[in-house]
XYZ file of C-alpha atoms in Angstrom:
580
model
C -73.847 32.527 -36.830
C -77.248 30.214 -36.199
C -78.699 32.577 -34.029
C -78.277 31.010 -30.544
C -77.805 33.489 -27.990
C -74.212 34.450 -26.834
C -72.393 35.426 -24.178
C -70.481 39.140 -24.152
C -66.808 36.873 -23.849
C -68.012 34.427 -26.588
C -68.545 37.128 -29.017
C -65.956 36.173 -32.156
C -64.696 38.946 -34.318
C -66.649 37.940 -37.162
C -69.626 38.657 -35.209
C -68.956 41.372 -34.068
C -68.072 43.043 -37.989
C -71.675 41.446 -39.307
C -73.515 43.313 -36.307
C -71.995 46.708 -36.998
C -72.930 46.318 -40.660
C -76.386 45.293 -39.657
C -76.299 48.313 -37.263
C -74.760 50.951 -40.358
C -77.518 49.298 -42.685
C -80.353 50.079 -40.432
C -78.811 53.769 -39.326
C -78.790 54.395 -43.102
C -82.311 52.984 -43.625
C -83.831 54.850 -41.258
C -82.480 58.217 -42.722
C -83.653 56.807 -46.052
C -87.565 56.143 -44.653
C -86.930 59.946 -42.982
C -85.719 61.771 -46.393
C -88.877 60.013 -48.084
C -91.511 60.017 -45.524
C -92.046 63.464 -44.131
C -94.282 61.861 -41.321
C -91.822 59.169 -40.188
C -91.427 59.051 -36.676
C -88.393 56.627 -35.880
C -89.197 54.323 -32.668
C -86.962 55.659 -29.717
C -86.116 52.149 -28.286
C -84.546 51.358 -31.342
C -82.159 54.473 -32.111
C -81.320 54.191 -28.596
C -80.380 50.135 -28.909
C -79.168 51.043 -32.008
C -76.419 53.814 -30.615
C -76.088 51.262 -27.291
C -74.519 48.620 -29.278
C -72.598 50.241 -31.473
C -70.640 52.047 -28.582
C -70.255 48.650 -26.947
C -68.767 46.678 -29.532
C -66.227 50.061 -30.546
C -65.460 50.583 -26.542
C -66.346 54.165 -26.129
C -68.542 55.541 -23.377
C -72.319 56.552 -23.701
C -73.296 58.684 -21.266
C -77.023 59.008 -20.369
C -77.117 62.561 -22.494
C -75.234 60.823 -25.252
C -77.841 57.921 -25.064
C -81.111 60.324 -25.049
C -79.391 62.455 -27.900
C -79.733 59.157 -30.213
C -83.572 58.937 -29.409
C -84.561 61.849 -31.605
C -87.212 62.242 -29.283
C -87.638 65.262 -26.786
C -85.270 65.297 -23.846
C -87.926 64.471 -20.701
C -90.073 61.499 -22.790
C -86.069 60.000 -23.951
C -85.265 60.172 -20.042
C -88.631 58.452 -19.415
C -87.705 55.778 -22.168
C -84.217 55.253 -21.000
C -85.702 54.581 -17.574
C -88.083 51.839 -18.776
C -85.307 50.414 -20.398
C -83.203 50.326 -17.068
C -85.870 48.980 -15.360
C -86.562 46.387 -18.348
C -83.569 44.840 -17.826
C -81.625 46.023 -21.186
C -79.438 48.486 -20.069
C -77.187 48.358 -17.098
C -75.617 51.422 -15.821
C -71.815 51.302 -14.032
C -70.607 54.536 -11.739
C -67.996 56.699 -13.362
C -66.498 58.086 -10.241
C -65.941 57.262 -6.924
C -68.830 59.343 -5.722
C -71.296 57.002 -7.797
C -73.216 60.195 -9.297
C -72.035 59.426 -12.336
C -73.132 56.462 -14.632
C -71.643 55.169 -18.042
C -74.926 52.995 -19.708
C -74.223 49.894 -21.326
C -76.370 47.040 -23.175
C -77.320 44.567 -20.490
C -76.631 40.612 -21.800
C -80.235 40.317 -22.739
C -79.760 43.352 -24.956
C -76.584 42.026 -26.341
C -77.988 38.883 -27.364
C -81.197 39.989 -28.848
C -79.148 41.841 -31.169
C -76.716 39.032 -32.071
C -80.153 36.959 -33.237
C -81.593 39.995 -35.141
C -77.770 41.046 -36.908
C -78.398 37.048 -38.279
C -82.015 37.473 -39.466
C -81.689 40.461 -41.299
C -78.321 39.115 -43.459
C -81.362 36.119 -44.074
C -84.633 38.070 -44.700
C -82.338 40.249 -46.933
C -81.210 36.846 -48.829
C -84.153 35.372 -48.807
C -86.009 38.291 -50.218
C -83.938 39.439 -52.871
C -82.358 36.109 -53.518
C -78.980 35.498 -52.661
C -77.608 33.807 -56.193
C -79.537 36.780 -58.092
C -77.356 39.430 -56.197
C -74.174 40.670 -57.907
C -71.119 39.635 -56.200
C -69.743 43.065 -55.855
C -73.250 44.446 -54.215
C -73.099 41.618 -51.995
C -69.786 42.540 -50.645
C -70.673 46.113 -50.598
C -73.709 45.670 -48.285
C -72.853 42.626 -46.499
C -69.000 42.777 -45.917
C -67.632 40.088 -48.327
C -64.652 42.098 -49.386
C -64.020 42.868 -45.375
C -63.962 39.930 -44.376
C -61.397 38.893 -46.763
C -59.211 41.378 -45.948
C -59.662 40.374 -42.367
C -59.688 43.542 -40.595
C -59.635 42.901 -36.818
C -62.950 44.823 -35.242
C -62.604 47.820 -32.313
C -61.880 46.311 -28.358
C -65.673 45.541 -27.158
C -66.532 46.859 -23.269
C -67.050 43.666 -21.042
C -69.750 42.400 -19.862
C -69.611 42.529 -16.475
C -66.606 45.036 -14.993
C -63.440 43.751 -13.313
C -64.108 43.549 -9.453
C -60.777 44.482 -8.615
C -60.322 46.391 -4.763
C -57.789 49.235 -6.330
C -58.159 48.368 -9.920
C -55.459 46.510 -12.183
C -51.847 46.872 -10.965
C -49.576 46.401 -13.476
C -45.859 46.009 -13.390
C -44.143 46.648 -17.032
C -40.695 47.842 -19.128
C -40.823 51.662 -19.980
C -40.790 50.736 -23.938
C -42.698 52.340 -26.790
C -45.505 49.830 -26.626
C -46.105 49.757 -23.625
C -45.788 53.594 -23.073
C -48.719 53.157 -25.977
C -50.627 51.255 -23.530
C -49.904 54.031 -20.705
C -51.206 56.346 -23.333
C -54.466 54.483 -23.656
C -54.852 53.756 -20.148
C -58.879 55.357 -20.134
C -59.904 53.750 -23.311
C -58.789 50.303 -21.682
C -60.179 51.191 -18.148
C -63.447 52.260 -20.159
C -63.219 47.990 -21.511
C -62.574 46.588 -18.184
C -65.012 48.871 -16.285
C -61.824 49.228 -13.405
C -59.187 51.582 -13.067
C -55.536 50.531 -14.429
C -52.334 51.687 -11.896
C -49.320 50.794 -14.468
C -45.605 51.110 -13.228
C -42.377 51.028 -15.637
C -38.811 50.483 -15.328
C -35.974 49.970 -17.595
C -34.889 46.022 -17.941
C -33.032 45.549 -15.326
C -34.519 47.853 -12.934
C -37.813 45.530 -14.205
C -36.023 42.488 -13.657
C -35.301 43.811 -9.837
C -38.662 44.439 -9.044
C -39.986 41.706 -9.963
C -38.055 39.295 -8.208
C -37.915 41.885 -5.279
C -41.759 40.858 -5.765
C -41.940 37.790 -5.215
C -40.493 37.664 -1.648
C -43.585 39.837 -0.631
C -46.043 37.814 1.306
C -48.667 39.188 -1.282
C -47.722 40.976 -4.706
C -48.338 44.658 -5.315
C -48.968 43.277 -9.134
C -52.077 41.869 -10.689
C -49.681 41.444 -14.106
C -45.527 41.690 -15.115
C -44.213 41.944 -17.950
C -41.149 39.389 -18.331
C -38.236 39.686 -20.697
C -38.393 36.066 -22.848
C -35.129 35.354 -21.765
C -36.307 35.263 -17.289
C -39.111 32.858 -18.092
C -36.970 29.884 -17.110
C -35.364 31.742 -13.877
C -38.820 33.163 -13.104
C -40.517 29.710 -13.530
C -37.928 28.271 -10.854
C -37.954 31.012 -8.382
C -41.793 30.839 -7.885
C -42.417 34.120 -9.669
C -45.216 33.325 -12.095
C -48.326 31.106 -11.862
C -49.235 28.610 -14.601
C -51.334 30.311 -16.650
C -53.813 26.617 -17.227
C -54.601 27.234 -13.452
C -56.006 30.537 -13.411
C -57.268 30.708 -17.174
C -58.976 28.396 -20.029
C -55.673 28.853 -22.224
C -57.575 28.033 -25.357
C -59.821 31.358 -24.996
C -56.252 33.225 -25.995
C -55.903 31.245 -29.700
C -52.388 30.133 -29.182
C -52.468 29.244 -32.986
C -53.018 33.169 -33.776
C -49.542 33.926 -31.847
C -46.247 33.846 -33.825
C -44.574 30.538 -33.061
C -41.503 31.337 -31.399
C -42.985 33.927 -29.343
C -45.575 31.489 -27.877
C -42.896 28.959 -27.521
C -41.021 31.121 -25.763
C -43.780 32.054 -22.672
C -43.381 28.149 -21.657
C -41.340 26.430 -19.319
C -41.384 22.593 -18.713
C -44.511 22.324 -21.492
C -46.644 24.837 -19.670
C -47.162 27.928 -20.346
C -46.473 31.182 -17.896
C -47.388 34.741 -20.002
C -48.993 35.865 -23.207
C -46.958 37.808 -25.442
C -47.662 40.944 -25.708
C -44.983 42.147 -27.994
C -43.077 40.100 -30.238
C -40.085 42.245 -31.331
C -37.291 40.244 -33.452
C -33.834 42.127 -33.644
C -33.415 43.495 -36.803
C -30.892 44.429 -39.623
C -32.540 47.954 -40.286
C -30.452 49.677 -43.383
C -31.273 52.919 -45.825
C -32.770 52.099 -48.438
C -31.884 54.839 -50.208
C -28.389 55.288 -49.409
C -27.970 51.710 -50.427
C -28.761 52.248 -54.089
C -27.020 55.398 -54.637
C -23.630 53.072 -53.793
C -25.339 50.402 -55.972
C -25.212 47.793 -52.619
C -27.057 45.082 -52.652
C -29.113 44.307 -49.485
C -26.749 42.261 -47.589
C -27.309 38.926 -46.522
C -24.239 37.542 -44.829
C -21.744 39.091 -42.589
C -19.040 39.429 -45.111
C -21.555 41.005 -46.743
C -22.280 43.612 -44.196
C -18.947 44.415 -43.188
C -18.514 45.308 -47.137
C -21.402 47.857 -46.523
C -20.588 48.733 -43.451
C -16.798 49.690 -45.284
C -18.371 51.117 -48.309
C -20.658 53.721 -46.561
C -17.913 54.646 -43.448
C -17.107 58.339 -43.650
C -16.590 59.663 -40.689
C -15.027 62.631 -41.921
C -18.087 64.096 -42.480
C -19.958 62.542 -39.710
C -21.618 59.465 -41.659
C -20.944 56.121 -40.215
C -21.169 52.286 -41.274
C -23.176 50.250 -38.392
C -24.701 51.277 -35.045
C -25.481 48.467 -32.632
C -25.516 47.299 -28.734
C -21.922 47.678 -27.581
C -22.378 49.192 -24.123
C -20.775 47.533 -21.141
C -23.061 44.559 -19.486
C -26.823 43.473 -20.624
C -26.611 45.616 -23.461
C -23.351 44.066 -25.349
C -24.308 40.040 -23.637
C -27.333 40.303 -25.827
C -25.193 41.167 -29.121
C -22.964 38.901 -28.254
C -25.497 35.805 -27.760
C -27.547 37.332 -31.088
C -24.296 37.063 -32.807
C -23.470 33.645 -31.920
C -26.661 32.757 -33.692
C -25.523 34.576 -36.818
C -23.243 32.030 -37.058
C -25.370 29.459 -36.372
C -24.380 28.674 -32.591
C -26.731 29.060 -29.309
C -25.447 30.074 -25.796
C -26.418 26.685 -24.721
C -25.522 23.108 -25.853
C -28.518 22.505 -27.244
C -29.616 19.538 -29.411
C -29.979 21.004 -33.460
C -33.371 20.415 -35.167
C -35.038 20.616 -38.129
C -35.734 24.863 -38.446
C -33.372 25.686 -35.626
C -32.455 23.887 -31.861
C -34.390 21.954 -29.432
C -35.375 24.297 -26.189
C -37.972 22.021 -25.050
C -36.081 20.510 -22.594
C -34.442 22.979 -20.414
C -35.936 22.712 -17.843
C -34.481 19.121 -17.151
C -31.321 20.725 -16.879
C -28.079 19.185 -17.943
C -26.763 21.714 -20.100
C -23.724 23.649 -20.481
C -22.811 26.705 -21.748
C -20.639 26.826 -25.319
C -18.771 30.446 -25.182
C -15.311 29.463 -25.723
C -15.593 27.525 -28.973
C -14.147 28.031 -32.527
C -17.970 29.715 -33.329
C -17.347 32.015 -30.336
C -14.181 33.047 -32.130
C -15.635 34.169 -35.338
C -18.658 36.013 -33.479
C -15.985 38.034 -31.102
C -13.807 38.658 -34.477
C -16.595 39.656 -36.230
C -17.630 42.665 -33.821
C -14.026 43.519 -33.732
C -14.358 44.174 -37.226
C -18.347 45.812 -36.714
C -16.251 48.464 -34.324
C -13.895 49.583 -37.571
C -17.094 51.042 -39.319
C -18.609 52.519 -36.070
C -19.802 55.760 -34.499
C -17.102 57.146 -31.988
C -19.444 56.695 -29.193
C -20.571 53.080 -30.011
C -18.994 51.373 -26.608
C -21.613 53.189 -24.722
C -24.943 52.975 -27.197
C -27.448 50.612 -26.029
C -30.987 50.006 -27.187
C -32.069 53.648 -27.832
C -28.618 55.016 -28.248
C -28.101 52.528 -31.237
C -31.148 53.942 -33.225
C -30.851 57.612 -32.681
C -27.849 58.309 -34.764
C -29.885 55.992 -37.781
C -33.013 58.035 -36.963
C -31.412 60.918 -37.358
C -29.217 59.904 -40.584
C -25.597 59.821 -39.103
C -25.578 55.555 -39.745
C -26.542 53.282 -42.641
C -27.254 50.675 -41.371
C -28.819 49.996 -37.098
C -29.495 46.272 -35.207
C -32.482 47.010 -33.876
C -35.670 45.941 -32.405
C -38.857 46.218 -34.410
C -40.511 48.220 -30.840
C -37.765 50.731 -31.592
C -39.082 51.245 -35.113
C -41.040 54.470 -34.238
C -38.068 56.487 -33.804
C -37.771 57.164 -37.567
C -41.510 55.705 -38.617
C -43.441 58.512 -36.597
C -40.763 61.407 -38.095
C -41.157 62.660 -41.310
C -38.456 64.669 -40.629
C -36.416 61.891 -40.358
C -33.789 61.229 -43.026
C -34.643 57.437 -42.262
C -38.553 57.853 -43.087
C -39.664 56.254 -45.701
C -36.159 54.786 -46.220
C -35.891 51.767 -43.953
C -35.574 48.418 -45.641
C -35.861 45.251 -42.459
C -33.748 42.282 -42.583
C -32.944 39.147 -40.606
C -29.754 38.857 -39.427
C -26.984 38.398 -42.204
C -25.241 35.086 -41.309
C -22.008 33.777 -40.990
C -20.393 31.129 -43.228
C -22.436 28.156 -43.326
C -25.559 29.331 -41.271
C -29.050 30.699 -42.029
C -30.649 34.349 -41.753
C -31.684 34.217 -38.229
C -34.174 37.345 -36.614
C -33.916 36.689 -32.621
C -36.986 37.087 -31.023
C -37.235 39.717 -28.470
C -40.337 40.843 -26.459
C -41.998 40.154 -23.400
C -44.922 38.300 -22.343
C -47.471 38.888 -19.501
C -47.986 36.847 -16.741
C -49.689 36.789 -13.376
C -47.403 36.703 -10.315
C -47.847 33.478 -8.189
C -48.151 35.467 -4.810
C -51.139 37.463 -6.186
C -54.151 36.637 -3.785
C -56.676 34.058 -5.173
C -59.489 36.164 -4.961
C -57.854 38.685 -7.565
C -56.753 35.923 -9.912
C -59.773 35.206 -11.807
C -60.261 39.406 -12.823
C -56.544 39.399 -13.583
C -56.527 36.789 -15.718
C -59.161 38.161 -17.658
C -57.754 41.574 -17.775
C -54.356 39.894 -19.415
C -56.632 38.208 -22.108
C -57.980 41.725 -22.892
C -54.748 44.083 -22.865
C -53.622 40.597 -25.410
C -56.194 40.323 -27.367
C -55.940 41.272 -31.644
C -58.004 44.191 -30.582
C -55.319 45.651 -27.821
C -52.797 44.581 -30.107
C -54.157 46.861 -33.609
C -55.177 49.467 -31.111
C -51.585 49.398 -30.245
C -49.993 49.299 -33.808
C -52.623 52.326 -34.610
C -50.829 54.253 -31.669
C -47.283 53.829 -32.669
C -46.640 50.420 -31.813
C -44.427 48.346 -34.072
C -44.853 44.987 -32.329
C -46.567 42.718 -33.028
C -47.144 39.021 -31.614
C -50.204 37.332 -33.783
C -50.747 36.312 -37.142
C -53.987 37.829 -37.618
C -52.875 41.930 -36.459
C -50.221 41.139 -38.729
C -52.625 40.292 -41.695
C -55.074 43.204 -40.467
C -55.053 45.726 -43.915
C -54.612 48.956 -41.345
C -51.901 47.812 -39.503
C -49.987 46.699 -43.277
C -50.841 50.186 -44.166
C -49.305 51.585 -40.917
C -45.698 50.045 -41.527
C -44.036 47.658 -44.028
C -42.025 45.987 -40.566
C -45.365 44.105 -40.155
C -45.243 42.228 -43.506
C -41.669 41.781 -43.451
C -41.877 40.256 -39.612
C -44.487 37.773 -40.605
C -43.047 36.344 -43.598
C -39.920 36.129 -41.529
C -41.737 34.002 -39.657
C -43.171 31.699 -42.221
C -39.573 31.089 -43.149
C -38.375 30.266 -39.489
C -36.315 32.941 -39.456
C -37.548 34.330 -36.214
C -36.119 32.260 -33.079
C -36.045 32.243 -29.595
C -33.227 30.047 -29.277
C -30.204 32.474 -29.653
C -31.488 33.543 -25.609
C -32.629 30.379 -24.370
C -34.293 31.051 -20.989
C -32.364 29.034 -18.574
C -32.416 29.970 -15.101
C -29.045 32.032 -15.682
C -29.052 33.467 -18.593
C -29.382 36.730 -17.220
C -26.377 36.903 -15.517
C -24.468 35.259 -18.438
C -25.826 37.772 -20.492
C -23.952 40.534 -17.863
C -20.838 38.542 -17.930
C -20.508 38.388 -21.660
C -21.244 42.041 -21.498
C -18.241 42.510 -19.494
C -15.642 40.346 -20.717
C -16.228 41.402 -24.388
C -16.788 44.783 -23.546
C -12.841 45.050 -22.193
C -11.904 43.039 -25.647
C -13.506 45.952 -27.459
C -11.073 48.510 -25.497
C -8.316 46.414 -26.227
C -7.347 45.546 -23.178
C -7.809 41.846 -23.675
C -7.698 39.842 -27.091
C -10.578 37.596 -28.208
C -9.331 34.429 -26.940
C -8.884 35.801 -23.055
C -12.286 37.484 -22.929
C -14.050 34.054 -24.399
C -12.156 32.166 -21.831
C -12.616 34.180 -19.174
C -16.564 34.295 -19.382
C -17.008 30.816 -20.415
C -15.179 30.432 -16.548
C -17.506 32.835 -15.146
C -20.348 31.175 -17.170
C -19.717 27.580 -15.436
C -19.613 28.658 -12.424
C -23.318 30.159 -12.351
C -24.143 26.310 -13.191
C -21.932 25.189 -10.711
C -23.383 27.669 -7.913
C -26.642 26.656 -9.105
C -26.641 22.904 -9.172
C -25.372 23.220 -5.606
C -28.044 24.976 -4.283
């Protein structure tokens, strides 16, 4: 840091950790000069700049009591000194209510950056005075944060500069999921950052789905922000749902590098991009741990692998069963269907095979076909005929929750899940599955790789929203994206996770062991996007596989009919389409 004054939005993280040790080193010295010096009488401006600051960068409210309480002065000469301060220029007060009796106090920008300077000088005057190569390396990491700042531990969310103007505050449209149920949770710590009220609706997927289209055809949206399912971008792109985000947004300010590849591949449609993830959930192979190595298993890797398992840990006489997984009628079963196609090391789509997976970069150009009725399809369809042998009796009507209840609650060894689903057995200690959980990509098929399909949704701002909300919704996305939002999340329950860094964050390790295995899944390429390639109708492909497979699984058709019979169904969306 040189010292140059910056902006509240320019702030980086490692700034932010050097001011609050600047700010804990002078708190403490000031005690210090007050244990020693009887006589000491601390300067009021100070403790008070001091506390300001500190509240800002950690996001939590100072009040003016709060604020005169940090002077250690008496009560009417603080309210004197806060009030030369207001009128100073250094602190800004914002109403609290709608009345406007009420003010939250915050450092103004000439504050902030007077602060930034001073956080550099002191890490100098303190080097320069004792001599940096003199001081031992482990007192220099005590005082100044070396060993931090290796670990890279992401700092608290920091208050805004200026509040969102927003008439109505921040409407946001989402799915009713654990994260962002997290976020509903945290709704006044976040409205506290954006200095605007947050109004946040949520649906299941394809009542989500509904409304957001349904959306669109208003002459002006009811939503500053949606949350989109990975799999709509394409269909949302060419319906006129979403707005760039490059023309409402300096795209660089949200560090695509920090973002796990496929999930920022993923939020793009023709080479631009239309949301930021905001949870990056790969479908998992979750299995016990535990009950593994009491049948001396070995993790498995393939499918022949986990059908062995699945066989060896069956006993439904006394209520235990092999595998739970999506097998409900519809969306639920289309998505295990197209995740299992990948298993074996085939996509939905025609697409062109590359180096790490397939090439989606070119959808949008159209030309493709769907590939359900192949000799791939065959072994995929077989292969869940044999997953429904080792099976819960209920399993043709467990979706996405039903699926990890009966693992949560010990009944199942073994659960394809979602990492955002995770919380069902991490927050129970009571659950036999605590503890126990070991997370795998999926086991493949003969002759193709461990694949972990990326889940998730991104954020994006609908293209109907007015202009003049745009610029305040745009920044409110960056914020509810940022590494902050995201840790805050994880700290809450959250087990997704869509950057690098929140990943490498030593608390959020600590918090679950999905978060290391995720990320080094994705250093591997294991996580794609590819097995749902968003093409503009892959939803309802995803609904028709659901249905033809889900009357192979009752046994009313074989394998061969129900692959026929949606690959027919599946042509003619393209055909309806490419008419249109």
């Amino acid at each position: 840091m040189d010292g140059s004054a910056l902006t509240f939005q320019t702030v980086s993280p490692r700034d932010r950790i050097e001011m609050l040790q600047v700010i804990s080193f002078l708190e403490s010295f000031c005690e210090e000069l007050e244990d020693v010096i009887e006589v000491f009488a601390p300067n009021p401006f100070f403790l008070m700049s001091l506390f300001l600051i500190r509240n800002h960068i950690e996001g939590k409210t100072v009040t003016p009591t709060s604020l005169i309480s940090a002077s250690h002065i008496p009560y009417a000469t603080a309210s004197r000194r806060v009030k030369e301060m207001i009128e100073t220029g250094l602190i800004e007060q914002r109403p609290r209510t709608r009345s406007g009796k009420s003010f939250s106090l915050h450092p103004s920008e000439l504050l902030f950056d007077g602060w930034m300077q001073l956080s550099a000088r002191v890490r100098r005057l303190a080097e320069i005075e004792f001599g940096a190569s003199e001081m031992r390396a482990e007192s220099a990491d005590y005082y100044f944060g070396g060993s931090y700042m290796a670990t890279k531990s992401i700092p608290p969310l920091q208050v805004l500069g200026e509040p969102l103007k927003l008439s109505g505050g921040v409407r946001v449209l989402v799915h009713g999921d654990p994260t962002f149920m997290v976020m509903e949770t945290l709704k006044r710590q976040f409205e506290q950052v954006i200095g605007a009220q947050i109004q946040q609706r949520a649906f299941s997927i394809d009542r989500l789905r509904e409304e957001a289209l349904k959306n669109a055809e208003r002459p002006t949206s009811r939503y500053d922000i949606i949350a989109v399912d990975l799999p709509w971008i394409g269909e949302f792109v060419e319906k006129g749902v979403l707005l760039p985000l490059d023309e409402v947004m300096d795209i660089a300010r949200l560090d695509p590098a920090d973002f796990h590849t496929a999930g920022w591949k993923a939020a793009h449609w023709g080479g631009r991009a239309y949301g930021v993830p905001a949870q990056t959930t790969p479908e998992l192979l979750f299995y016990r741990r535990d009950r593994f190595a009491n049948a001396g298993l070995e993790p498995p890797a393939t499918t022949d692998a986990l059908l062995s398992a699945a066989k060896a840990l069956h006993d439904p006489h006394h209520g235990r069963y092999g595998i739970a997984w999506n097998a409900a009628r519809g969306t639920a079963l289309g998505h295990t269907f197209l995740t299992t196609l990948s298993d074996f090391g085939q996509p939905i789509v025609d697409l062109h095979q590359i180096a790490g997976g397939f090439d989606t970069e070119q959808l949008d150009r159209g030309g493709y076909r769907f590939t359900i009725d192949t000799e791939t399809g065959l072994l995929a369809a077989e292969y869940l005929m044999e997953l429904l042998k080792y099976s819960p009796p209920d399993i043709l009507s467990m979706s996405w929750y039903e699926r990890i209840r009966p693992f949560a609650a010990g009944n199942v060894a073994m659960a394809y899940g979602y990492t955002l689903l995770a919380p069902y057995f991490e927050g129970d200690p009571a659950s036999p599955a605590f503890g126990q959980t070991g997370f795998l990509p999926h086991p493949a098929g003969p002759g193709a790789t461990p694949v972990a399909p990326v889940g998730g949704y991104v954020m994006g701002i609908p293209a109907n929203l007015p202009r003049d909300r745009r610029a305040a919704a745009a920044e409110a996305l960056r914020v509810f994206t940022s590494p902050e939002a995201q840790k805050l999340y994880v700290q809450n329950g959250s087990r997704t996770n869509p950057r690098y860094s929140v990943g490498a964050d030593p608390e959020v390790r600590r918090a679950s062991p999905i978060f290391e295995a995720v990320d080094a899944m994705s250093w591997r390429d294991e996580l794609q996007f590819w097995p749902r390639p968003p093409v503009p109708e892959i939803s309802e492909v995803i609904r028709i596989c659901g249905e033809e497979l889900h009357d192979m699984l009752r046994g009313i058709v074989p394998p061969r009919d129900a692959l026929r019979r949606a690959q027919e169904r599946a042509d003619a969306t393209l055909d309806d389409n490419r008419q249109k």
